[in-house]
Tab-separated table of C-alpha atoms in Angstrom:
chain	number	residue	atom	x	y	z
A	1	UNK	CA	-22.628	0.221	-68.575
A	2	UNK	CA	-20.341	-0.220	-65.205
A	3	UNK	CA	-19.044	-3.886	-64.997
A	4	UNK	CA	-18.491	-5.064	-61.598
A	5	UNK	CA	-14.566	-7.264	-61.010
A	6	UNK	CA	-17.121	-10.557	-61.114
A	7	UNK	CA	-19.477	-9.485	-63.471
A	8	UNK	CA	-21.255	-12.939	-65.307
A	9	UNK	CA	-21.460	-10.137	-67.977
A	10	UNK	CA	-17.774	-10.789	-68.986
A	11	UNK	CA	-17.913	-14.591	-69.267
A	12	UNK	CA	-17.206	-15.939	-72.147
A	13	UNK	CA	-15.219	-12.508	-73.078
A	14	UNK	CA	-11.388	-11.858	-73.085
A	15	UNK	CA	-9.094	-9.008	-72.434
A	16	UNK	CA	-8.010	-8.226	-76.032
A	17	UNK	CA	-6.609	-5.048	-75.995
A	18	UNK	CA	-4.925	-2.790	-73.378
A	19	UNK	CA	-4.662	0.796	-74.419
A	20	UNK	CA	-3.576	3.818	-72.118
A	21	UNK	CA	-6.100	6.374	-72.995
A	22	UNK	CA	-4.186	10.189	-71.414
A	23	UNK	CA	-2.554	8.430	-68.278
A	24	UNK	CA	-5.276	5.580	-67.236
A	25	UNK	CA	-4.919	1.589	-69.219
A	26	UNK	CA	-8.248	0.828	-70.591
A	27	UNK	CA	-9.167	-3.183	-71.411
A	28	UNK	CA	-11.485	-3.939	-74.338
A	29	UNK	CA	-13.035	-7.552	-73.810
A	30	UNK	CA	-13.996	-9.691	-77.142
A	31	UNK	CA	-16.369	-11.672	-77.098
A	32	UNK	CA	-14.634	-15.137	-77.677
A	33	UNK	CA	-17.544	-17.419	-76.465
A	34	UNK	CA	-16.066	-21.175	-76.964
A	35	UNK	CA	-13.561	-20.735	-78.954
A	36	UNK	CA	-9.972	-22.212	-78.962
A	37	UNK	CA	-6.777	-20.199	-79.710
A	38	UNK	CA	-5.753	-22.972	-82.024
A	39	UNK	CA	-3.876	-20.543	-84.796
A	40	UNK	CA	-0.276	-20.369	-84.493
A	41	UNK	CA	-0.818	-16.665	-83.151
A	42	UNK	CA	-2.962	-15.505	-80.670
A	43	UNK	CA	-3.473	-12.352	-82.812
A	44	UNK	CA	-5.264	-14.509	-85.734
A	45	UNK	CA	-7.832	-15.961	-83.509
A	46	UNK	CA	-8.425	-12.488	-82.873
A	47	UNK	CA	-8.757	-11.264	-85.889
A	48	UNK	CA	-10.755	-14.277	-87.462
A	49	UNK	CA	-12.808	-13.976	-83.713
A	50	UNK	CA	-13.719	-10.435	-85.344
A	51	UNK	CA	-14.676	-11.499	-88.454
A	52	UNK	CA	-17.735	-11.862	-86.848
A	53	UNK	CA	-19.946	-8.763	-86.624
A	54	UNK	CA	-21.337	-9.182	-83.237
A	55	UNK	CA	-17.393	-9.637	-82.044
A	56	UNK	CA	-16.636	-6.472	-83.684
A	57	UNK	CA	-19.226	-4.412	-82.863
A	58	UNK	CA	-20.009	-4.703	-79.628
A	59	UNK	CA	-17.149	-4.796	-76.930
A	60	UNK	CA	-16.911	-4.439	-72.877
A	61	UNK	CA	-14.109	-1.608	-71.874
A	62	UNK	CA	-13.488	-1.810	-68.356
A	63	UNK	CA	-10.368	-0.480	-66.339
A	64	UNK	CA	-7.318	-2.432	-65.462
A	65	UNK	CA	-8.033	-2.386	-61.965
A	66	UNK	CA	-11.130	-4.109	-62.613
A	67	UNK	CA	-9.034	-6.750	-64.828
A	68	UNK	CA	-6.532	-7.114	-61.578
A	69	UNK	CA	-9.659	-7.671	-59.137
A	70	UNK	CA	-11.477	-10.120	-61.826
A	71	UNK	CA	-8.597	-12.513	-60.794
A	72	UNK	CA	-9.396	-12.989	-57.253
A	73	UNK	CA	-12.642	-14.357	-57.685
A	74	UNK	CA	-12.066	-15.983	-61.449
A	75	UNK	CA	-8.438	-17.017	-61.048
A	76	UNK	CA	-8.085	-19.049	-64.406
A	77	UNK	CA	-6.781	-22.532	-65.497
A	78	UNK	CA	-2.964	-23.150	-63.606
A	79	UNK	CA	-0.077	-21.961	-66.012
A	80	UNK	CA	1.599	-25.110	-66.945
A	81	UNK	CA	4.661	-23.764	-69.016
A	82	UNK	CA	6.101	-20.985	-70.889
A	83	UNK	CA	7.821	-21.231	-74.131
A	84	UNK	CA	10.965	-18.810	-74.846
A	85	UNK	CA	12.730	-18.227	-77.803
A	86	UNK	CA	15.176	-16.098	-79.997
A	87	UNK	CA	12.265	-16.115	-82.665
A	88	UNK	CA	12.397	-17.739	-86.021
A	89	UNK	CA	13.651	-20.971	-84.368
A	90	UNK	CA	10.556	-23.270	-84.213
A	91	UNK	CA	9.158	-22.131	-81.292
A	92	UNK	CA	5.734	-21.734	-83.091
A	93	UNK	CA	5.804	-25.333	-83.856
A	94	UNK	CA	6.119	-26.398	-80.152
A	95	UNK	CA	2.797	-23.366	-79.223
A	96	UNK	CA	1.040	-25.631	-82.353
A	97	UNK	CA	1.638	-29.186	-80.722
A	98	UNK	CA	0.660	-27.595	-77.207
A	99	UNK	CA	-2.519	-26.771	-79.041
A	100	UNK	CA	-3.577	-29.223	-80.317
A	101	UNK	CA	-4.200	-31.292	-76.946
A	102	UNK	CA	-7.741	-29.607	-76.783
A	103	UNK	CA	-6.773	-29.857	-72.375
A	104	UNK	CA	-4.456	-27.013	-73.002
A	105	UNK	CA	-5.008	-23.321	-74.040
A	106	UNK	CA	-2.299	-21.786	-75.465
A	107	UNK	CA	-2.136	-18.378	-75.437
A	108	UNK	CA	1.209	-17.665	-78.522
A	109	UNK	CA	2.571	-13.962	-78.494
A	110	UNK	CA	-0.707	-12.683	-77.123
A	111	UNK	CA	-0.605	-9.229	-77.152
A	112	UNK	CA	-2.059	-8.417	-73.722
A	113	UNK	CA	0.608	-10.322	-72.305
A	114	UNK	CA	3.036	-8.019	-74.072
A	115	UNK	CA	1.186	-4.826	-73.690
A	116	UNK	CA	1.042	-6.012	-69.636
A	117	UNK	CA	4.919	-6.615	-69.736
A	118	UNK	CA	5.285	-3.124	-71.584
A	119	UNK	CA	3.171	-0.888	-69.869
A	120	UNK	CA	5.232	0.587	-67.499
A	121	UNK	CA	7.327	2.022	-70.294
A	122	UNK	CA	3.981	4.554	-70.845
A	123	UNK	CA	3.193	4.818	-67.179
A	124	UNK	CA	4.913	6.684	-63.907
A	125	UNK	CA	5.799	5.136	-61.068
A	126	UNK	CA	5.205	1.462	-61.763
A	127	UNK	CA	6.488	-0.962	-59.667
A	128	UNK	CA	7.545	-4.895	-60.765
A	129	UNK	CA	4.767	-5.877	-58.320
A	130	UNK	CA	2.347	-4.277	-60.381
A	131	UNK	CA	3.604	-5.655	-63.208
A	132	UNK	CA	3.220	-9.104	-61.731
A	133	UNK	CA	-0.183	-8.481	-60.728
A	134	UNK	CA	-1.158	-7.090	-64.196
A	135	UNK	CA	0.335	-10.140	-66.149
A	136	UNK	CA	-1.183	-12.913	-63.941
A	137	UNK	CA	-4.583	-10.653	-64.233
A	138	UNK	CA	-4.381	-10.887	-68.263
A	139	UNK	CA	-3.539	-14.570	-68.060
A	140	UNK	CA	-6.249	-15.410	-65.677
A	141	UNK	CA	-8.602	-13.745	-67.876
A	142	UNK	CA	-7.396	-15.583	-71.182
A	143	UNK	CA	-7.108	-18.650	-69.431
A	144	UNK	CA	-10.444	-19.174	-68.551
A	145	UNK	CA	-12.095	-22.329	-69.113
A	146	UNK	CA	-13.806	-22.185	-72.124
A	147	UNK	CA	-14.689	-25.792	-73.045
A	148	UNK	CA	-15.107	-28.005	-69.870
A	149	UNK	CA	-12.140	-30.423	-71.219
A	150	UNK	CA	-9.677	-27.438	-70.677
A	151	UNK	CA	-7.116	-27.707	-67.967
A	152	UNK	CA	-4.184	-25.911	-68.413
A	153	UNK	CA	-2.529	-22.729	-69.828
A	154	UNK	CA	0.798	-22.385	-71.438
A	155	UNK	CA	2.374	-18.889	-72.787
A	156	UNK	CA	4.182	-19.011	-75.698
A	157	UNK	CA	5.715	-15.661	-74.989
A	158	UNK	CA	7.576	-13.024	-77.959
A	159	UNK	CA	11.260	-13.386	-78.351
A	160	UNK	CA	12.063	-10.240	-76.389
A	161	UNK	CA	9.876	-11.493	-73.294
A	162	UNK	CA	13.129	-13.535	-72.409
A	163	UNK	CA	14.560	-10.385	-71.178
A	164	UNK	CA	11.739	-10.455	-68.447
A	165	UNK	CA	12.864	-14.355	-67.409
A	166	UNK	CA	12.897	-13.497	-63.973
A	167	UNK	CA	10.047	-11.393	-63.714
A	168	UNK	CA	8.135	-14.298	-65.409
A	169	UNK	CA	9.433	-16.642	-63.243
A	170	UNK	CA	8.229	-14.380	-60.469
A	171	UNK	CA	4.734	-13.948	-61.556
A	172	UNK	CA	4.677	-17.944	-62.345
A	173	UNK	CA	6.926	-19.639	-59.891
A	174	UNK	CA	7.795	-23.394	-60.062
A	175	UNK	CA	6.258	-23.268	-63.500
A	176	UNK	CA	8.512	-25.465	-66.442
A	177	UNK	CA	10.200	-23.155	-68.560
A	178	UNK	CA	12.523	-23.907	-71.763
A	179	UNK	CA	14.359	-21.400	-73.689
A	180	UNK	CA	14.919	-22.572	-77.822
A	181	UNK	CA	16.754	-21.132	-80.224
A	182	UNK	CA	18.866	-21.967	-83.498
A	183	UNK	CA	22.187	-21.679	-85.403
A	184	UNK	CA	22.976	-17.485	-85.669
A	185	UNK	CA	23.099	-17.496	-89.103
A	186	UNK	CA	19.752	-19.748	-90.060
A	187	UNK	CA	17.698	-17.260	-87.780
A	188	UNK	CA	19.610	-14.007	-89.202
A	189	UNK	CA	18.830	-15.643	-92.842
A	190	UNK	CA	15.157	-15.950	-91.824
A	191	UNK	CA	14.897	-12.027	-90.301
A	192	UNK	CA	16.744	-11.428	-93.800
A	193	UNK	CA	13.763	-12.895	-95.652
A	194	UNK	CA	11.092	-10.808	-92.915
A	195	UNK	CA	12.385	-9.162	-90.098
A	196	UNK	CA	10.739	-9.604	-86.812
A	197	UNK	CA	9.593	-6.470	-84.989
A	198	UNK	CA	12.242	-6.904	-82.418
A	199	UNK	CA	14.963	-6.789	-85.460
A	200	UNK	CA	14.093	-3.141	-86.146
A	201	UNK	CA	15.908	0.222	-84.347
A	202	UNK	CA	13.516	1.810	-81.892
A	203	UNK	CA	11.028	-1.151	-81.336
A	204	UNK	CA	12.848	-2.098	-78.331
A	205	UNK	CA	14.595	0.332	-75.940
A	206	UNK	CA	17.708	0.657	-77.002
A	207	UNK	CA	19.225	0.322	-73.670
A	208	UNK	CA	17.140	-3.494	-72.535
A	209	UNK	CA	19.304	-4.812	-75.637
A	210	UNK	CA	22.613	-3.201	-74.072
A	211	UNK	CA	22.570	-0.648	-77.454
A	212	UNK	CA	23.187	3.374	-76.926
A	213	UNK	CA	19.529	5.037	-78.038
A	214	UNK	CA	22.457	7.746	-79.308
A	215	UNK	CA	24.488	5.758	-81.702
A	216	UNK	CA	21.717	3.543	-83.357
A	217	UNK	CA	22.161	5.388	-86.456
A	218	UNK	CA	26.042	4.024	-86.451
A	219	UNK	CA	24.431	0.744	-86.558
A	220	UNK	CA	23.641	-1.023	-90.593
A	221	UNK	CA	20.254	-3.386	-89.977
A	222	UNK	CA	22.111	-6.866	-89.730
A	223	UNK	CA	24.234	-5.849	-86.779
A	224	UNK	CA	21.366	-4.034	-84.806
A	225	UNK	CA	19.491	-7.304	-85.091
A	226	UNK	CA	22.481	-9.836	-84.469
A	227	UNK	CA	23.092	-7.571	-80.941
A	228	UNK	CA	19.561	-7.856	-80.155
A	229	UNK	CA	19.835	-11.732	-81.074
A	230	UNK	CA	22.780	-11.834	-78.480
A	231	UNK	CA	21.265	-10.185	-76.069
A	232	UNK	CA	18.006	-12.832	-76.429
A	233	UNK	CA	19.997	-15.275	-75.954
A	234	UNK	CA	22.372	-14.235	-73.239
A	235	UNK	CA	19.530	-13.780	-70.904
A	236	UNK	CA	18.424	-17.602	-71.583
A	237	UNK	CA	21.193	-18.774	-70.529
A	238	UNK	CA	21.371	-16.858	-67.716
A	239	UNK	CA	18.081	-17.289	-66.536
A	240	UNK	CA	18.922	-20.696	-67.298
A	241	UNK	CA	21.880	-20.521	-65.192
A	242	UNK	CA	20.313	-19.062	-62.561
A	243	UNK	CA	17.168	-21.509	-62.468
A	244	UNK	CA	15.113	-22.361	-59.748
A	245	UNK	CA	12.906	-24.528	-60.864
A	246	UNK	CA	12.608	-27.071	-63.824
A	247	UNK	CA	13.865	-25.490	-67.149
A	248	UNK	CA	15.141	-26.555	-70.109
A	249	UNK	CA	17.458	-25.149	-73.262
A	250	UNK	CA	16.158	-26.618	-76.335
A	251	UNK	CA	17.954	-26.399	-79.717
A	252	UNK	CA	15.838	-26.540	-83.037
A	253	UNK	CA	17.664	-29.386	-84.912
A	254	UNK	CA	16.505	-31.492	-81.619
A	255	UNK	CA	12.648	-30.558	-83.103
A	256	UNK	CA	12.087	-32.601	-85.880
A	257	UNK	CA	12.853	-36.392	-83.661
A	258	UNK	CA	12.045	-35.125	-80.238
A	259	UNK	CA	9.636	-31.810	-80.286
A	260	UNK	CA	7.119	-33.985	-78.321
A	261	UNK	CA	8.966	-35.873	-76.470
A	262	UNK	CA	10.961	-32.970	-74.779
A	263	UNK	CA	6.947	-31.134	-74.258
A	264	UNK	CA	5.833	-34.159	-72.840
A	265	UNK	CA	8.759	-34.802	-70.623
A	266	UNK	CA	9.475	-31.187	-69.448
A	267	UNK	CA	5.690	-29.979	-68.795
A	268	UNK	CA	4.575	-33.464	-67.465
A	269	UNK	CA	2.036	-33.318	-70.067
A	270	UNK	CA	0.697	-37.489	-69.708
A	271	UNK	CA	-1.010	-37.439	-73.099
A	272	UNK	CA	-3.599	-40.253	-73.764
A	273	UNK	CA	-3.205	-42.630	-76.739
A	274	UNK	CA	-5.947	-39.993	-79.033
A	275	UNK	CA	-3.578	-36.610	-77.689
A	276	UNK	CA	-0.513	-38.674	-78.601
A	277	UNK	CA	-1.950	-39.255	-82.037
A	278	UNK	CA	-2.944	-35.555	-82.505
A	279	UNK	CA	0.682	-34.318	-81.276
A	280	UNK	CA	2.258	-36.505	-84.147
A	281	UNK	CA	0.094	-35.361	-86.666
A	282	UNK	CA	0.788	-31.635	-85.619
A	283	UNK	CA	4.313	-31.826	-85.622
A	284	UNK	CA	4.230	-33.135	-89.094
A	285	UNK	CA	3.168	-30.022	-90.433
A	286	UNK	CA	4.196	-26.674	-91.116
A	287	UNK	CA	3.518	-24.316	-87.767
A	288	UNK	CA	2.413	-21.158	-89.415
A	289	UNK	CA	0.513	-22.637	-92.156
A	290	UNK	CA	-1.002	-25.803	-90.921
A	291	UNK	CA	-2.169	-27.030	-94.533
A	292	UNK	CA	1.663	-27.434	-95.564
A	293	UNK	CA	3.888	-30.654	-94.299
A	294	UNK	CA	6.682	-29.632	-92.210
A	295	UNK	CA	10.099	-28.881	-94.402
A	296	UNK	CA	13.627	-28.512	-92.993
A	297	UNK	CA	14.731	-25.243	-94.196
A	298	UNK	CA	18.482	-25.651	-93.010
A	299	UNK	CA	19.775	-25.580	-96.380
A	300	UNK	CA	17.804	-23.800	-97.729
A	301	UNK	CA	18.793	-20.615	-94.982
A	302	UNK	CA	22.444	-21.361	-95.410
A	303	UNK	CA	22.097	-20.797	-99.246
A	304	UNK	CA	20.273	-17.771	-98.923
A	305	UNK	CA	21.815	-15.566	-96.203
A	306	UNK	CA	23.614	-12.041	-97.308
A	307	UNK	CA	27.495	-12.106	-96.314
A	308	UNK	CA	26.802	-9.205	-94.225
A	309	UNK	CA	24.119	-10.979	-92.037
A	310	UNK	CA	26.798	-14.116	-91.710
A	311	UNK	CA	29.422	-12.136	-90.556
A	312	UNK	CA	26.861	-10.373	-87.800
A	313	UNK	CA	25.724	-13.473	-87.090
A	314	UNK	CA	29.814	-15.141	-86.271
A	315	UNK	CA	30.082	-11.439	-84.535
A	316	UNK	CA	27.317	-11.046	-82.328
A	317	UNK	CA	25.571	-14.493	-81.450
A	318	UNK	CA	27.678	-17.262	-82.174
A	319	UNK	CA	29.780	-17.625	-78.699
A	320	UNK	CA	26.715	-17.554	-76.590
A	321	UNK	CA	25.124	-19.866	-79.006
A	322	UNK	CA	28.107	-22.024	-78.556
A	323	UNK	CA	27.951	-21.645	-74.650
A	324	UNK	CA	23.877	-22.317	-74.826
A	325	UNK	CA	25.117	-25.650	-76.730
A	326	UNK	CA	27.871	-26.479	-74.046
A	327	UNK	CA	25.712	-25.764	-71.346
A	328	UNK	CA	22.535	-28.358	-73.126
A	329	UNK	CA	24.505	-31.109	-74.086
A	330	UNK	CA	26.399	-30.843	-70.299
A	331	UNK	CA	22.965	-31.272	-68.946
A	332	UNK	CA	21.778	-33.264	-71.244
A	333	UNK	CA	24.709	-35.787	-70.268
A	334	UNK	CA	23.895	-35.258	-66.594
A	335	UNK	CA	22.762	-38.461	-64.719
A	336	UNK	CA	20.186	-35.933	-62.744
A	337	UNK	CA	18.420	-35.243	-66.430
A	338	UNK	CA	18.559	-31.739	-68.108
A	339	UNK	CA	15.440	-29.664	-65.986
A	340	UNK	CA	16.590	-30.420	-62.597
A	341	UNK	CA	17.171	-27.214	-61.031
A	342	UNK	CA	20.265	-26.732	-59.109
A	343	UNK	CA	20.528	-24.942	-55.932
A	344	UNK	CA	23.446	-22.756	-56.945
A	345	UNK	CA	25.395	-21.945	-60.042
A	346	UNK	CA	27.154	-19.173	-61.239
B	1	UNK	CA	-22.934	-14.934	-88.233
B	2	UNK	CA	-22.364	-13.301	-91.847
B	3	UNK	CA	-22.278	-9.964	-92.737
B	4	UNK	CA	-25.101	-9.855	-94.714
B	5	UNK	CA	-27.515	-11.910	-92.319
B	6	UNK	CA	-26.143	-9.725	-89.462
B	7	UNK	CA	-27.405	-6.703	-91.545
B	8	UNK	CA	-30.526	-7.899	-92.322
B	9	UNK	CA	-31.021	-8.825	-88.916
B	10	UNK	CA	-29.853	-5.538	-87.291
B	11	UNK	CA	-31.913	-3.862	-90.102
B	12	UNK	CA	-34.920	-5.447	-88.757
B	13	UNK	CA	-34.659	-5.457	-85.270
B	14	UNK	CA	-33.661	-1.799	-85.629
B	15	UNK	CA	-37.065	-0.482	-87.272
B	16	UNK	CA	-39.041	-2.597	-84.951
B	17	UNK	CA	-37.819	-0.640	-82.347
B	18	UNK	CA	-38.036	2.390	-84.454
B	19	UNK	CA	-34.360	2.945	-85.362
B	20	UNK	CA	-34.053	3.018	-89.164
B	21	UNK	CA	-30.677	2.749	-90.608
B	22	UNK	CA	-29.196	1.144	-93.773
B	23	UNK	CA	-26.856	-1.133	-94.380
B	24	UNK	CA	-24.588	0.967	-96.178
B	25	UNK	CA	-24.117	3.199	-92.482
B	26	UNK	CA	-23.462	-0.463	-90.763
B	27	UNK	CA	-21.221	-1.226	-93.477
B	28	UNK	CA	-19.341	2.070	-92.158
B	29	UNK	CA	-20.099	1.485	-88.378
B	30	UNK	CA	-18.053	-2.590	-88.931
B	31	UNK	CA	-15.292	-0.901	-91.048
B	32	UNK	CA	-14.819	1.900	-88.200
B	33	UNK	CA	-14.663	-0.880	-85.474
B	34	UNK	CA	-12.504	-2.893	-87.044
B	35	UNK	CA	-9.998	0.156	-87.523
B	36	UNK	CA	-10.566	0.773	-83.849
B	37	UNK	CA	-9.743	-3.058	-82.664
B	38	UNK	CA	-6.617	-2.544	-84.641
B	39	UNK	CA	-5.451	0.894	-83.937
B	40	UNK	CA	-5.972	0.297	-79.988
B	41	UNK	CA	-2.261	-0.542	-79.273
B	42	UNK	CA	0.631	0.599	-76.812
């Protein structure tokens, strides 16, 4: 069955996987229907979506040019914000009080987003335009209005997606931005525990972290992941640095008081009195497992790290965390307010 | 839906149309598209 770019067929379906099959990116649609992307990752509303036999069984596969031309005449909710991060730093918290203001969709490490990002790593001759015009094409199609109170889409992009700041801001421009992240050796203590997939040799290329693909193999696990936890955070700040538009840096010990205050403030977000309400209850709890009260794990990271991650951690990441805390509290001390963009700055 | 009203369903509508399968082969057919939905990755 052909499916034409405005096809009523695909309503009510999303782009849930891109896979190049031989040299051409194929898009499998699920059906979704009316339902929110409410977990803390987009991947488990996928999954639980294909609990569902009809989900899993039957599925529209179009191309990705037909994705791209979908957007003209179904351009989506407006992007509102994107969420960066240097992972394990609360950043799912802030994609779980986004979503639970039922005007928002939140789409958190959604795969297509990544796969749209990534893509050109598989393909020839790719161009950033393209790139731009495949990642605004895969978050018009996810942020369709589903339920009619829906008004607004914010990404909640994977750690390394801070590496593509600028592209992002490219593909969103003018669209609120903030950048978190967390004391070195808390995060390294928490990859320690279960390391992210950025954290591992040959997930990444080698040379986006600033690594030589040659001399990985010099490299013991902790250091690989502290560079690639430098890097992360290097291009926050200068992305942040380099701002044009309204963007924030946001340190996790700021989460517990002011999560929603900072959301509210930096995305404009004008809850009611009921959203208010639901944003207090959701940052009392745990972020990946809802059913659990929110802990501070501080001490509990600072007990447990290996003296080998520490030491990475003072090695690698701790002067640009110290120059992504000089940088916040300047702003933050700034009469003009912490996400006004400045014309020019080095 | 649930599994098993989905297969008695399919079962159904199937041999009304003159398709017969069982629901051991749908059993297969879910457990192959699920491996599919999750192997499908860059």
């Amino acid at each position: 069955m052909s499916l034409t770019p405005d096809d009523a067929r695909l309503e009510g379906w999303i782009p849930a996987r891109i896979h190049v099959d031989g040299e051409v990116p194929r898009v499998d649609w699920c059906h979704l229907g009316d339902k929110r992307f409410t977990d803390p990752f987009f991947d488990e509303t996928l999954e639980r979506r294909l609990r569902n036999p009809f989900a899993l069984l039957f599925r529209h596969q179009t191309s990705l040019e037909t994705l791209v031309a979908r957007r003209t005449a179904r351009p989506g909710l407006p992007v509102r914000g994107l969420v960066f991060h240097m992972s394990r730093c609360g950043s799912t918290l802030l994609a779980q009080l986004l979503a639970a203001v039922p005007r928002h969709i939140v789409l958190s490490e959604a795969s297509p987003v990544d796969v749209a990002l990534r893509l050109h790593l598989r393909l020839r001759h790719v161009t950033d335009e393209q790139r731009i015009e495949w990642l605004r094409a895969v978050v018009a199609a996810l942020g369709q209005r589903r339920n009619p109170e829906e008004e607004g889409v914010f990404l909640k992009l994977d750690a390394w997606h801070v590496l593509e700041l600028p592209l992002l801001q490219r593909a969103f421009p003018g669209v609120p931005w903030l950048f978190l992240y967390r004391d070195p050796v808390e995060v390294m203590a928490s990859h320690q525990k279960h390391r992210g997939a950025h954290m591992l040799p040959g997930v990444l290329e080698p040379a986006r972290v600033g690594l030589d693909a040659g001399r990985l193999s010099e490299l013991s696990i902790e250091e690989y992941g502290a560079r690639v936890l430098a890097r992360l955070c290097e291009a926050g700040l200068r992305a942040y640095r380099e701002r044009q538009g309204p963007a924030r840096l946001l340190n996790y010990h700021q989460l517990q008081d002011s999560a929603v205050s900072q959301l509210v403030d930096l995305f404009k977000l004008e809850p009611t009195a009921s959203e208010h309400a639901l944003l207090t209850t959701a940052a009392a709890r745990d972020a990946k497992n809802p059913v659990l009260p929110f802990e501070d794990d501080t001490q509990d990271k600072a007990r447990t790290v290996s003296d080998t991650s520490r030491a990475m951690a003072q090695r690698w990441i701790r002067d640009v965390y110290d120059s992504l805390e000089a940088e916040r509290l300047r702003d933050a001390a700034a009469p003009v307010g912490p996400s006004t963009p400045r014309a020019s700055d080095g | 839906m649930e599994v098993p009203a989905f297969l008695a369903l399919a079962i159904r509508l199937g041999a009304e149309q003159g398709c017969h399968f069982s629901a051991e082969e749908l059993k297969d057919l879910i457990r192959d598209e699920r491996r599919s939905w999750l192997g499908d990755w860059v």
